[in-house]
XYZ file of N, CA and C in Angstrom:
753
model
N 15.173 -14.226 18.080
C 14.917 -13.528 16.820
C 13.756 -12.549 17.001
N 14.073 -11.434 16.039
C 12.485 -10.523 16.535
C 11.521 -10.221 15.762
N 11.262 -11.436 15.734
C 10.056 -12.297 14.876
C 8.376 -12.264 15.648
N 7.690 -11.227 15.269
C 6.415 -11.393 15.684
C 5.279 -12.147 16.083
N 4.619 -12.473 16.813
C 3.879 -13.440 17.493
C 2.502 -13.501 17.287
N 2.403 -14.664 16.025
C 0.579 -14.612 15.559
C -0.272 -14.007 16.744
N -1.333 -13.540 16.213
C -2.144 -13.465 16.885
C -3.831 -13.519 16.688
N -3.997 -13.880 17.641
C -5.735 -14.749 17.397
C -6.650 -13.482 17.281
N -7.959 -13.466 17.226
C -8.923 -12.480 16.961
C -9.130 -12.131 18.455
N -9.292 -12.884 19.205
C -9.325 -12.346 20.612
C -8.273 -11.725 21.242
N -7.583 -11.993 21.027
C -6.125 -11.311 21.769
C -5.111 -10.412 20.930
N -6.423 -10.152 19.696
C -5.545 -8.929 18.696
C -5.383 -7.461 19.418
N -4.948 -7.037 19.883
C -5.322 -5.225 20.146
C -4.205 -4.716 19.073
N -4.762 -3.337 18.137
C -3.662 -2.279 17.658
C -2.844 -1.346 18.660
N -1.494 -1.217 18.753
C -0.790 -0.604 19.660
C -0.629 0.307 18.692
N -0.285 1.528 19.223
C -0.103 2.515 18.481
C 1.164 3.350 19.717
N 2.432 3.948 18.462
C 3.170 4.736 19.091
C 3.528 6.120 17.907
N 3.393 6.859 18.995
C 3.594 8.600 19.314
C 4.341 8.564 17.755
N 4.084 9.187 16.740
C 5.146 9.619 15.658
C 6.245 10.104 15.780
N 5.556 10.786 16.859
C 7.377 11.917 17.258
C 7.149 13.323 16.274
N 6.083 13.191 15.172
C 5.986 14.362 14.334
C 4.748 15.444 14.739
N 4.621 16.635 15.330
C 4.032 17.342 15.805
C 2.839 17.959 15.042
N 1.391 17.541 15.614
C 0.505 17.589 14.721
C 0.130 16.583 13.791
N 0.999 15.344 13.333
C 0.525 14.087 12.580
C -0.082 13.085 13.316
N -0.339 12.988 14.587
C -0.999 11.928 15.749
C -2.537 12.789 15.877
N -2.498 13.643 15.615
C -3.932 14.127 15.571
C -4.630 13.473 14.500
N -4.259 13.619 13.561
C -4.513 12.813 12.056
C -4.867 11.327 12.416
N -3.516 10.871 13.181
C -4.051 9.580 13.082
C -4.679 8.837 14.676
N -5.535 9.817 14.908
C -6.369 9.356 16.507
C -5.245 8.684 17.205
N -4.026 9.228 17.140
C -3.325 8.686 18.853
C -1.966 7.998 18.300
N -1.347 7.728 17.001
C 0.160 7.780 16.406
C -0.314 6.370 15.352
N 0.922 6.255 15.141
C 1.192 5.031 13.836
C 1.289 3.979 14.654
N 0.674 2.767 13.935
C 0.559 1.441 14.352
C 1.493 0.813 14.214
N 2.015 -0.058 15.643
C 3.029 -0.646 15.780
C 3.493 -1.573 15.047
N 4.945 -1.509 15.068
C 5.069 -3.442 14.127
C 3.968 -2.874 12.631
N 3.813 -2.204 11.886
C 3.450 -1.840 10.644
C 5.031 -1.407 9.466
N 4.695 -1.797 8.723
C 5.244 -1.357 7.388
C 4.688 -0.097 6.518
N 5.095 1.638 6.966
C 4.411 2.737 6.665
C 5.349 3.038 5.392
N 4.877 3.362 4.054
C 5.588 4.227 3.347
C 5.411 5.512 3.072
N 6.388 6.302 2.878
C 6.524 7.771 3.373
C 6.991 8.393 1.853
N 5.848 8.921 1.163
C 6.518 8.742 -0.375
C 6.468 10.767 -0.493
N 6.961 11.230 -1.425
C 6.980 12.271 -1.695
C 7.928 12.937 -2.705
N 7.985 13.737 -3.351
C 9.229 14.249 -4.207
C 10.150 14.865 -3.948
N 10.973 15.377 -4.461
C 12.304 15.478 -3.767
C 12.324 16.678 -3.116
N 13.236 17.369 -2.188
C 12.219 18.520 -1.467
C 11.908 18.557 -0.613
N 10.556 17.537 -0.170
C 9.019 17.415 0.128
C 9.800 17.352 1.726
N 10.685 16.735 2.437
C 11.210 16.675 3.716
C 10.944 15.218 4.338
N 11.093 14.408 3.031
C 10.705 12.630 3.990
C 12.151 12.465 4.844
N 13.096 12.513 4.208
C 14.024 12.057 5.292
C 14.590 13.113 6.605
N 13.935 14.136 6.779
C 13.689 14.500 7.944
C 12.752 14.128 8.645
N 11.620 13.921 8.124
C 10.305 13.338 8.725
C 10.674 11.836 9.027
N 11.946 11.471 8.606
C 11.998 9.769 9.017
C 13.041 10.010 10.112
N 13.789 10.886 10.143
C 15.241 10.510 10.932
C 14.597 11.403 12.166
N 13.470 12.003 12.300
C 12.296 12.675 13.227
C 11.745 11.588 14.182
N 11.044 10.799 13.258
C 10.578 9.866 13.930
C 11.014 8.679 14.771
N 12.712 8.245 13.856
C 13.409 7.593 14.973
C 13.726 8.584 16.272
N 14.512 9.584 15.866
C 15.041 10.815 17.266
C 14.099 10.614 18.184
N 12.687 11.144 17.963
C 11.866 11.087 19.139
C 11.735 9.912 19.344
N 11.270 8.297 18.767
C 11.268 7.262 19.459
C 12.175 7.143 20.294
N 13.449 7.192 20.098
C 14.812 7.139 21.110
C 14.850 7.902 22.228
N 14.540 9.519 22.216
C 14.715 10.254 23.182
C 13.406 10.401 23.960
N 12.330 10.183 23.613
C 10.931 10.068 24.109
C 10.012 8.963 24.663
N 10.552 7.879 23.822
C 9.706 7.029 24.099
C 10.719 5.308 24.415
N 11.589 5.804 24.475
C 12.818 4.262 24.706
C 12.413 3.777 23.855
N 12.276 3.545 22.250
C 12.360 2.723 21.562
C 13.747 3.289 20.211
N 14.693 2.063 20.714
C 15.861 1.845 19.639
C 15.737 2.511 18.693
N 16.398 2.924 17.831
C 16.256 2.288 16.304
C 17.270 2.630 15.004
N 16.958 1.995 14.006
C 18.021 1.767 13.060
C 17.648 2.717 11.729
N 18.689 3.409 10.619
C 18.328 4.205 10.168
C 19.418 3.558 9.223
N 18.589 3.237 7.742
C 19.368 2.854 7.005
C 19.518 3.712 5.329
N 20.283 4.468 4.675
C 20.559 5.709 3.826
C 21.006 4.733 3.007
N 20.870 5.696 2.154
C 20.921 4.619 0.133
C 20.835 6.074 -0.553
N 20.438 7.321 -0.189
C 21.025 8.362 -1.080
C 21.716 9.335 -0.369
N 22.309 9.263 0.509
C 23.542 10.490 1.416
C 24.263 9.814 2.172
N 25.380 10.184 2.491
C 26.194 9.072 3.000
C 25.807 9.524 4.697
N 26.093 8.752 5.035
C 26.210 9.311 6.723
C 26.752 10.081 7.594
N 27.455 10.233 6.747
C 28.189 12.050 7.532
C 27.073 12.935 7.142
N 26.466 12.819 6.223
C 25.877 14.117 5.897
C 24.399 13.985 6.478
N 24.012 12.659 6.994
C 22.721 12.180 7.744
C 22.983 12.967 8.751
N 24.078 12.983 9.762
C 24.374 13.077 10.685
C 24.349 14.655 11.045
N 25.424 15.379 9.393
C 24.939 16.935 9.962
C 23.288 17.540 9.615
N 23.053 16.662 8.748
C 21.258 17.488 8.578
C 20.416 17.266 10.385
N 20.707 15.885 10.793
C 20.303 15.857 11.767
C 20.623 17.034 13.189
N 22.125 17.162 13.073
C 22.927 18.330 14.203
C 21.638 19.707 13.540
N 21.816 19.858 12.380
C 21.029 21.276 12.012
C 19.208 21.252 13.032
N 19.082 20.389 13.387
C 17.575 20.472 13.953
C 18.118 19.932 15.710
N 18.843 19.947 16.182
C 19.384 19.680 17.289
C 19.241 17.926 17.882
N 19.558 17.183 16.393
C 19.284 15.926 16.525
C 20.673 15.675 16.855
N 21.516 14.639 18.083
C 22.553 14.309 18.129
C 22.843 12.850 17.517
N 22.621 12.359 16.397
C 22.936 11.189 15.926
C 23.692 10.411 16.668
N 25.031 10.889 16.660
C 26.420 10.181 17.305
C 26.420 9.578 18.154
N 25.677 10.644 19.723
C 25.722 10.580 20.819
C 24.760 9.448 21.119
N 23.424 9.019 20.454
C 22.529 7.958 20.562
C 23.420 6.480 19.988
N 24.428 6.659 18.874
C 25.099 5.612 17.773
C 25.791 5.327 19.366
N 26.614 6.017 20.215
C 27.710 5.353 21.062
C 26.926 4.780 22.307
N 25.253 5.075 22.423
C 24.917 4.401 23.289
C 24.374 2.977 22.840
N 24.727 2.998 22.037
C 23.977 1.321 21.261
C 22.530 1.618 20.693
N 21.668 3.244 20.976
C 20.409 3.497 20.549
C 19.800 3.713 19.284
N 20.951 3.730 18.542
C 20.646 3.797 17.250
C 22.136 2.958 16.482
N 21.776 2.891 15.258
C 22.295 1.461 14.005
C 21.801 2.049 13.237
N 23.346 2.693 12.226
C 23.358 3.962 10.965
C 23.723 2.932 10.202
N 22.869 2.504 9.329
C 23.649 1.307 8.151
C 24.275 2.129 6.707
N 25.319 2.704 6.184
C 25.715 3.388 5.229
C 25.217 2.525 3.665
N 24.506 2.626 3.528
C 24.482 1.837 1.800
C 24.419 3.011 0.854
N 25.175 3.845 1.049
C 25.221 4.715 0.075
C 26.411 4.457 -0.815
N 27.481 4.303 0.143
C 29.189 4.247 -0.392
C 28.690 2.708 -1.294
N 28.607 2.246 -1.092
C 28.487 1.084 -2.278
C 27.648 1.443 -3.398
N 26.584 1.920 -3.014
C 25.580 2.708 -4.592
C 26.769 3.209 -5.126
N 27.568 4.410 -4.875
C 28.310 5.215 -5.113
C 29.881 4.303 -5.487
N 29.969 3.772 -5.372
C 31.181 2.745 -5.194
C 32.549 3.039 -4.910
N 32.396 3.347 -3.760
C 33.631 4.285 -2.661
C 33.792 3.572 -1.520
N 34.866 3.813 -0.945
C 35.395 2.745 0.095
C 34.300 3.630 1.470
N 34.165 3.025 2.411
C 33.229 3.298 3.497
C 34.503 2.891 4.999
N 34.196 3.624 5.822
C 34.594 3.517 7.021
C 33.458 3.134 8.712
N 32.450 3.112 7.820
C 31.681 3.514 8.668
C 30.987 2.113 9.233
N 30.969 1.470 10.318
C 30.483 0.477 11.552
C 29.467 -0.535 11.072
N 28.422 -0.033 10.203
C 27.438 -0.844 9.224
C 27.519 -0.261 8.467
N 27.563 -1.529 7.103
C 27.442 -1.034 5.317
C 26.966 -1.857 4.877
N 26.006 -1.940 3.623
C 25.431 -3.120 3.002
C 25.467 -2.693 1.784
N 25.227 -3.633 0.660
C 25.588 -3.621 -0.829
C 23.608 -2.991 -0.603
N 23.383 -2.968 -2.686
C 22.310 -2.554 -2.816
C 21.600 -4.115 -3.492
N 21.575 -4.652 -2.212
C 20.928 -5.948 -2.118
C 19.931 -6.658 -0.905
N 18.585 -6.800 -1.503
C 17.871 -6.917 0.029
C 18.242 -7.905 0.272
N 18.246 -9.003 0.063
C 18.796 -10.652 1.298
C 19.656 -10.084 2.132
N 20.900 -9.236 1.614
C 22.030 -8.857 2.656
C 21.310 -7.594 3.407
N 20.834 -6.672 3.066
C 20.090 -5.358 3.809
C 19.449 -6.438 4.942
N 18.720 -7.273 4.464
C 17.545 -7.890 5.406
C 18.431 -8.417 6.674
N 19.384 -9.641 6.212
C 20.485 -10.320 7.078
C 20.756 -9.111 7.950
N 21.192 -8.352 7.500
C 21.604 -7.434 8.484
C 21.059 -6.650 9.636
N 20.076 -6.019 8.794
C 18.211 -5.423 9.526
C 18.086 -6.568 10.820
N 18.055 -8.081 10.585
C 17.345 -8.637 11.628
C 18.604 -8.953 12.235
N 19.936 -8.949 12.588
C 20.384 -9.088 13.337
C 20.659 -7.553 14.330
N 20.253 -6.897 13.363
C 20.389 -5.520 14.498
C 19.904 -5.274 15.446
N 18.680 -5.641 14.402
C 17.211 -5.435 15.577
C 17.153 -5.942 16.357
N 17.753 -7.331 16.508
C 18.359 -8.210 17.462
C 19.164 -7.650 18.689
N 20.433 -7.118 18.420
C 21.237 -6.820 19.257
C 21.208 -5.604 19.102
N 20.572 -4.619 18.782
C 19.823 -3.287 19.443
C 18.512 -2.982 20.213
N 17.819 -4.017 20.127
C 16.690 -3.431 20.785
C 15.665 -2.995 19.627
N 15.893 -2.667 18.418
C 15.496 -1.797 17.831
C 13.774 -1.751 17.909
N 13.250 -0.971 18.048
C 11.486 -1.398 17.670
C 11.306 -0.546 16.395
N 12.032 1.116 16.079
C 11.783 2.037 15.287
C 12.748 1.522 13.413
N 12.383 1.528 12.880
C 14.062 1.049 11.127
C 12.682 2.217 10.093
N 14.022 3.369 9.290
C 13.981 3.841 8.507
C 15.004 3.599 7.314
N 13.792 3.133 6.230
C 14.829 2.555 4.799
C 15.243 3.743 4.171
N 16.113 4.961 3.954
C 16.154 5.766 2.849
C 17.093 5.858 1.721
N 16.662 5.280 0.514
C 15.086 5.187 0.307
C 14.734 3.810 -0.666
N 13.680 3.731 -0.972
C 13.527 2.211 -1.644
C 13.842 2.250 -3.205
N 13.728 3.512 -3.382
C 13.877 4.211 -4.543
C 15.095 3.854 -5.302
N 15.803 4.032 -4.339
C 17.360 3.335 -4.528
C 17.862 2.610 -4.567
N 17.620 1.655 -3.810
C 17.504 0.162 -3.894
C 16.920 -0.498 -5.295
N 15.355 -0.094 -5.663
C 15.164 -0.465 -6.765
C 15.990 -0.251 -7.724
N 16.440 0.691 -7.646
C 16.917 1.014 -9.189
C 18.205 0.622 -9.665
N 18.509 0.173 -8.724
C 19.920 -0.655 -8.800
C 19.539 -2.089 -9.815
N 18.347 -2.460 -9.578
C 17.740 -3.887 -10.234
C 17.363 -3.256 -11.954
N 17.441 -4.160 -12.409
C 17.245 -3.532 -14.199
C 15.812 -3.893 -14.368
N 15.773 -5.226 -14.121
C 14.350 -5.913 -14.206
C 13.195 -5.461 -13.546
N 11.930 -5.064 -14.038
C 10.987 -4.219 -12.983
C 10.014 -5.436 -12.554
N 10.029 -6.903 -12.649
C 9.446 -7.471 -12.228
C 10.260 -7.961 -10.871
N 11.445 -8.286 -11.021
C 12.728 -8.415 -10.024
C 12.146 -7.220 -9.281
N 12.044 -5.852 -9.693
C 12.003 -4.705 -8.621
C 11.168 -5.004 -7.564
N 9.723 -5.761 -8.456
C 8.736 -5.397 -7.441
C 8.863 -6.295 -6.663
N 9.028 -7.690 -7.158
C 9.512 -9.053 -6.320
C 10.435 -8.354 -5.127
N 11.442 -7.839 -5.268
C 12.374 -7.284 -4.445
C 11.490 -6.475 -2.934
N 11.214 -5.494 -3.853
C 9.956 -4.289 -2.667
C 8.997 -5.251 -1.631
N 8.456 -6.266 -2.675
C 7.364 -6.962 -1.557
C 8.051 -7.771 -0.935
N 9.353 -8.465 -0.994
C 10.139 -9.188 0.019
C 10.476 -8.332 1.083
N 10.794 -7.374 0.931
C 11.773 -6.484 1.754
C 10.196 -5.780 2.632
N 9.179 -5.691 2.353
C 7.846 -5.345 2.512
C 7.627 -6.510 3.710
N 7.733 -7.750 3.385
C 6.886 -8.799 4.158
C 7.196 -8.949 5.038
N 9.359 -8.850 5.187
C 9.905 -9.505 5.922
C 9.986 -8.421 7.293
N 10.013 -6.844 6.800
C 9.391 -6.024 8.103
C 8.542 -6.296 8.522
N 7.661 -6.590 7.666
C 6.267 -6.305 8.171
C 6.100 -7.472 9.547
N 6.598 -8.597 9.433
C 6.925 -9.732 10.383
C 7.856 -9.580 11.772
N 8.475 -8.279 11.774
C 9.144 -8.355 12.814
C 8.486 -7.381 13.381
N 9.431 -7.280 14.473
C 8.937 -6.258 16.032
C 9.065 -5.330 15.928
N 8.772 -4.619 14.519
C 9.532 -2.978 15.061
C 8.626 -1.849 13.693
N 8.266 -1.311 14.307
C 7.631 -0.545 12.971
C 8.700 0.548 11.995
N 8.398 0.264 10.958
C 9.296 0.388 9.454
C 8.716 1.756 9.058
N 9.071 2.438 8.586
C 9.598 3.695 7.553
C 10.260 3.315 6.627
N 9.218 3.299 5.194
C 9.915 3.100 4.209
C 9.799 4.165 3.153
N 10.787 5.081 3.299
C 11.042 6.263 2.309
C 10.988 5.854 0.969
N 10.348 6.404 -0.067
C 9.928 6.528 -1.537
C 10.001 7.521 -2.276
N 10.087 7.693 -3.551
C 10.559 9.088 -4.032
C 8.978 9.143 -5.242
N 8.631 10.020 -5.241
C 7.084 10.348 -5.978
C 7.808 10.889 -7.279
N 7.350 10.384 -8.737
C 7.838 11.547 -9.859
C 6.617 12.611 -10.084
N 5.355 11.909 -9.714
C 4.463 13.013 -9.891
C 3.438 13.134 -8.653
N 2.626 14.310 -8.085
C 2.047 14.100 -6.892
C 0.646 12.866 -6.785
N 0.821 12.711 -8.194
C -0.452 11.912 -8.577
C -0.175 10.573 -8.377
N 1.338 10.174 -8.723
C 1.996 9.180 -8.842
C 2.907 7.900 -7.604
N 2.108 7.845 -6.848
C 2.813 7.185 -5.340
C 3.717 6.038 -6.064
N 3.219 5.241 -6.315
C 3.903 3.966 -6.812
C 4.695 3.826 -8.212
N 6.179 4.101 -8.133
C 6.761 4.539 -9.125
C 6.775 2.966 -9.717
N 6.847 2.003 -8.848
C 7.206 0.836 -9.634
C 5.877 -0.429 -9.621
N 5.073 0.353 -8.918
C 3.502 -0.534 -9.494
C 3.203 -1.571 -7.869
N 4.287 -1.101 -7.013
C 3.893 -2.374 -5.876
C 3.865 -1.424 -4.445
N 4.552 -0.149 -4.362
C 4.786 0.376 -3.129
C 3.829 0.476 -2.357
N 2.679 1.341 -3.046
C 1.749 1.745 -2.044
C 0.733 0.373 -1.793
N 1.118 -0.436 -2.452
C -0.103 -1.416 -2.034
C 0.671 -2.831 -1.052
N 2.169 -2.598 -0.865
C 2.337 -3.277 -0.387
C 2.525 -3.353 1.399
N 2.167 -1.618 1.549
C 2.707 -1.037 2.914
C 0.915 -1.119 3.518
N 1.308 -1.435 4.520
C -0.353 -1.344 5.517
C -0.233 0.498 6.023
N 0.481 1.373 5.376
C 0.211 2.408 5.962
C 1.363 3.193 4.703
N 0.405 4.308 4.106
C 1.038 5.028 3.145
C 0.509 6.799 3.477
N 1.726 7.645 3.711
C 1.579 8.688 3.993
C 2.628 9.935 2.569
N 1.604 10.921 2.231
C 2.114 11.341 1.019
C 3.048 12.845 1.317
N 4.011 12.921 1.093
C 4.255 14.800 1.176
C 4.532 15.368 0.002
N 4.192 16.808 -0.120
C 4.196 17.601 -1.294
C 4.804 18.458 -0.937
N 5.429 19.031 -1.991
C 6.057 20.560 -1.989
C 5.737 21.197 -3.746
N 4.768 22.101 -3.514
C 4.534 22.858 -4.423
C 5.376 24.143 -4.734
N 6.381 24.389 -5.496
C 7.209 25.618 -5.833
C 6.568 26.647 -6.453
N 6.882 27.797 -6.097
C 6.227 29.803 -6.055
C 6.913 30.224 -5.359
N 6.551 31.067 -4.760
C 7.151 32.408 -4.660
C 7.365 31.759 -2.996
N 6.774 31.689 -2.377
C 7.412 31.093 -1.112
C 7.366 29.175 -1.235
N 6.736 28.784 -2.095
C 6.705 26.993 -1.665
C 5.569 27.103 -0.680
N 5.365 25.917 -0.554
C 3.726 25.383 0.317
C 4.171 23.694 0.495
N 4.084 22.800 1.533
C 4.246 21.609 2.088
C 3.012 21.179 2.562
N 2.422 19.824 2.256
C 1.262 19.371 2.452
C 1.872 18.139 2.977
N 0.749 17.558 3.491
C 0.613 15.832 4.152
C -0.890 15.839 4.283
N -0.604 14.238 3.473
C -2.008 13.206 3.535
C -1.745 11.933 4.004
N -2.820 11.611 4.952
C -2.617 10.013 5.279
C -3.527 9.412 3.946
N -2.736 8.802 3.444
C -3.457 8.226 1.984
C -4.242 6.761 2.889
N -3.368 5.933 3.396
C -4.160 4.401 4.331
C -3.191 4.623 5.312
N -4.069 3.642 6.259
C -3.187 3.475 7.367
C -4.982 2.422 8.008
N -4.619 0.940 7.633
C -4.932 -0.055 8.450
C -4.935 -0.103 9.434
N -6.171 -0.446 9.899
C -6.583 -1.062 11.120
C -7.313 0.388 12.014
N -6.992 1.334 12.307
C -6.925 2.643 12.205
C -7.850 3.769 11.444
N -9.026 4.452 12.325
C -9.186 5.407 11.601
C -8.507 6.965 11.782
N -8.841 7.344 10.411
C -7.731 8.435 10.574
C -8.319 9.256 9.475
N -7.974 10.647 9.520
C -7.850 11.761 8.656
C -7.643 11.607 7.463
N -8.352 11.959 6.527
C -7.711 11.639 4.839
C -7.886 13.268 4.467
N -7.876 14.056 4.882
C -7.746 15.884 4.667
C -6.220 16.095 4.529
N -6.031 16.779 3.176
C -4.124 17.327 3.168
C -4.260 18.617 3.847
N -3.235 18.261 4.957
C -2.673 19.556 5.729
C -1.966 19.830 5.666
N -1.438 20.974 6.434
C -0.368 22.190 5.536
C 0.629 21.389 6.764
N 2.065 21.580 6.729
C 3.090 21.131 7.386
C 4.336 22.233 6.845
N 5.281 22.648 7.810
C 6.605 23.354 7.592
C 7.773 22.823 8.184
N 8.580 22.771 7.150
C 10.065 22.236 8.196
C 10.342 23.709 8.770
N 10.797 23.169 10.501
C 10.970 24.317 11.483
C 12.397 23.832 11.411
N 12.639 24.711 12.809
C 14.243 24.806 13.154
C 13.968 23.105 14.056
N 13.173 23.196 14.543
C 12.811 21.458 15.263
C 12.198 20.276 14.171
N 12.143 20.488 13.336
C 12.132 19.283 12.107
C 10.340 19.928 11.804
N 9.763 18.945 11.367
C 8.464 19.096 10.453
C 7.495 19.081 11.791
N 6.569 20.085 11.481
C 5.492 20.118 12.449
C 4.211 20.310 11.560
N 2.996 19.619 11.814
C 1.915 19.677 10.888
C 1.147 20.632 11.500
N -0.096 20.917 10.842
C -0.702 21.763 11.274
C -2.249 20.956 11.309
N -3.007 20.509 11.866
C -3.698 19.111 11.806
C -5.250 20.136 11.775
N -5.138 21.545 12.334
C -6.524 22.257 12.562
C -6.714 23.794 11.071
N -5.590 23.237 10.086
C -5.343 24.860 9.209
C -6.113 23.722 8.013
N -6.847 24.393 7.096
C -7.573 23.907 5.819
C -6.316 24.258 5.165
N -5.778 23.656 3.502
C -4.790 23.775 2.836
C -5.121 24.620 1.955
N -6.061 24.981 1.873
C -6.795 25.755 0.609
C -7.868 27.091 1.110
């Protein structure tokens, strides 16, 4: 099982791996902390689920680490061409066993699915599933998109949050560091349902301000254990996915 291994005060070290996002490892003195639970919140726009399906690509093609990418608002065909648009080959990683596309969209949506992994909009079964992947993939890298969706499937907002911090703990316990996509209603507003940002050991914010051209920001709001940058920097989606700018003032 890939179930994490206490560890004592002496034999704690933070591992840290490469983001894969160009210019955000400056921010955080040397990448995101391993085996962490990061949420990636922002409004709609803002480019989180490129910045997530970024961060698996390069774990896979850069750094040999697996990983699993699980959608709750686009179905997976359409994961797949946003990814081709930045010269991400989804497919070609899915047939090497390097990546595990879980579709939970077609069930939000309630349409028949064809696709290899599917899960209802239910964490016990998301989870069941999550840890056997991770299992028989290798996985170290899992992007949730988004939690947003998941919640809202629940009516009850005490159920919601109960829900978030289960689905929160039970990453947070395994071997593989988590991306958990969130949807912001206001830039002020991280925690739509009162538990997100406090339940992730690492919360990173994106903005997109609309004018005449738009403007994209990133803040490391926390990130445990870790010091790091709390300055919003300017960031652009390129033709190669999101690249920050870690040395430009935003203002």
């Amino acid at each position: 099982m890939p179930w994490r291994q206490e560890e004592t005060v002496e034999n704690y070290r933070l591992d840290l791996t490469p983001s894969g996002i160009p210019g955000l490892d400056d921010l955080l003195n040397g990448g995101l902390p391993k085996e962490r639970t990061i949420l990636v919140a922002g409004p709609a726009g803002a480019g989180k689920s490129t910045f997530g399906l970024q961060f698996l690509y390069a774990g896979i093609v850069m750094e040999d680490e697996p990983g699993i990418y699980v959608s709750f608002d686009e179905t997976l065909r359409n994961v797949r061409m946003d990814a081709a648009s930045y010269g991400w080959d989804l497919k070609a990683l899915e047939d090497q066993n390097l990546l595990a596309m879980i579709d939970g969209f077609s069930g939000r949506a309630g349409v028949r699915s064809k696709e290899k992994y599917k899960t209802k909009l239910e964490v016990d079964e998301l989870l069941t599933m999550l840890i056997n992947l991770i299992d028989s993939v290798g996985a170290e890298r899992v992007v949730i998109d988004s939690i947003t969706a998941l919640a809202l499937s629940l009516d009850d907002e005490l159920l919601i949050r109960k829900e978030i911090l289960k689905l929160s703990a039970v990453m947070s316990s395994l071997t593989c560091t988590t991306l958990m996509v969130s949807e912001m209603k206001t830039d002020q507003e991280i925690s739509r349902f009162g538990v997100e940002e406090f339940m992730a050991q690492g919360v990173i914010t994106l903005k997109y301000e609309f004018g005449n051209k738009g403007r994209r920001s990133l803040q490391v709001r926390k990130m445990r254990g870790i010091q790091h940058s709390l300055e919003e920097k300017p960031f652009l989606m390129t033709s190669n996915g999101v690249v920050v700018y870690p040395d430009e003032k935003l203002y």
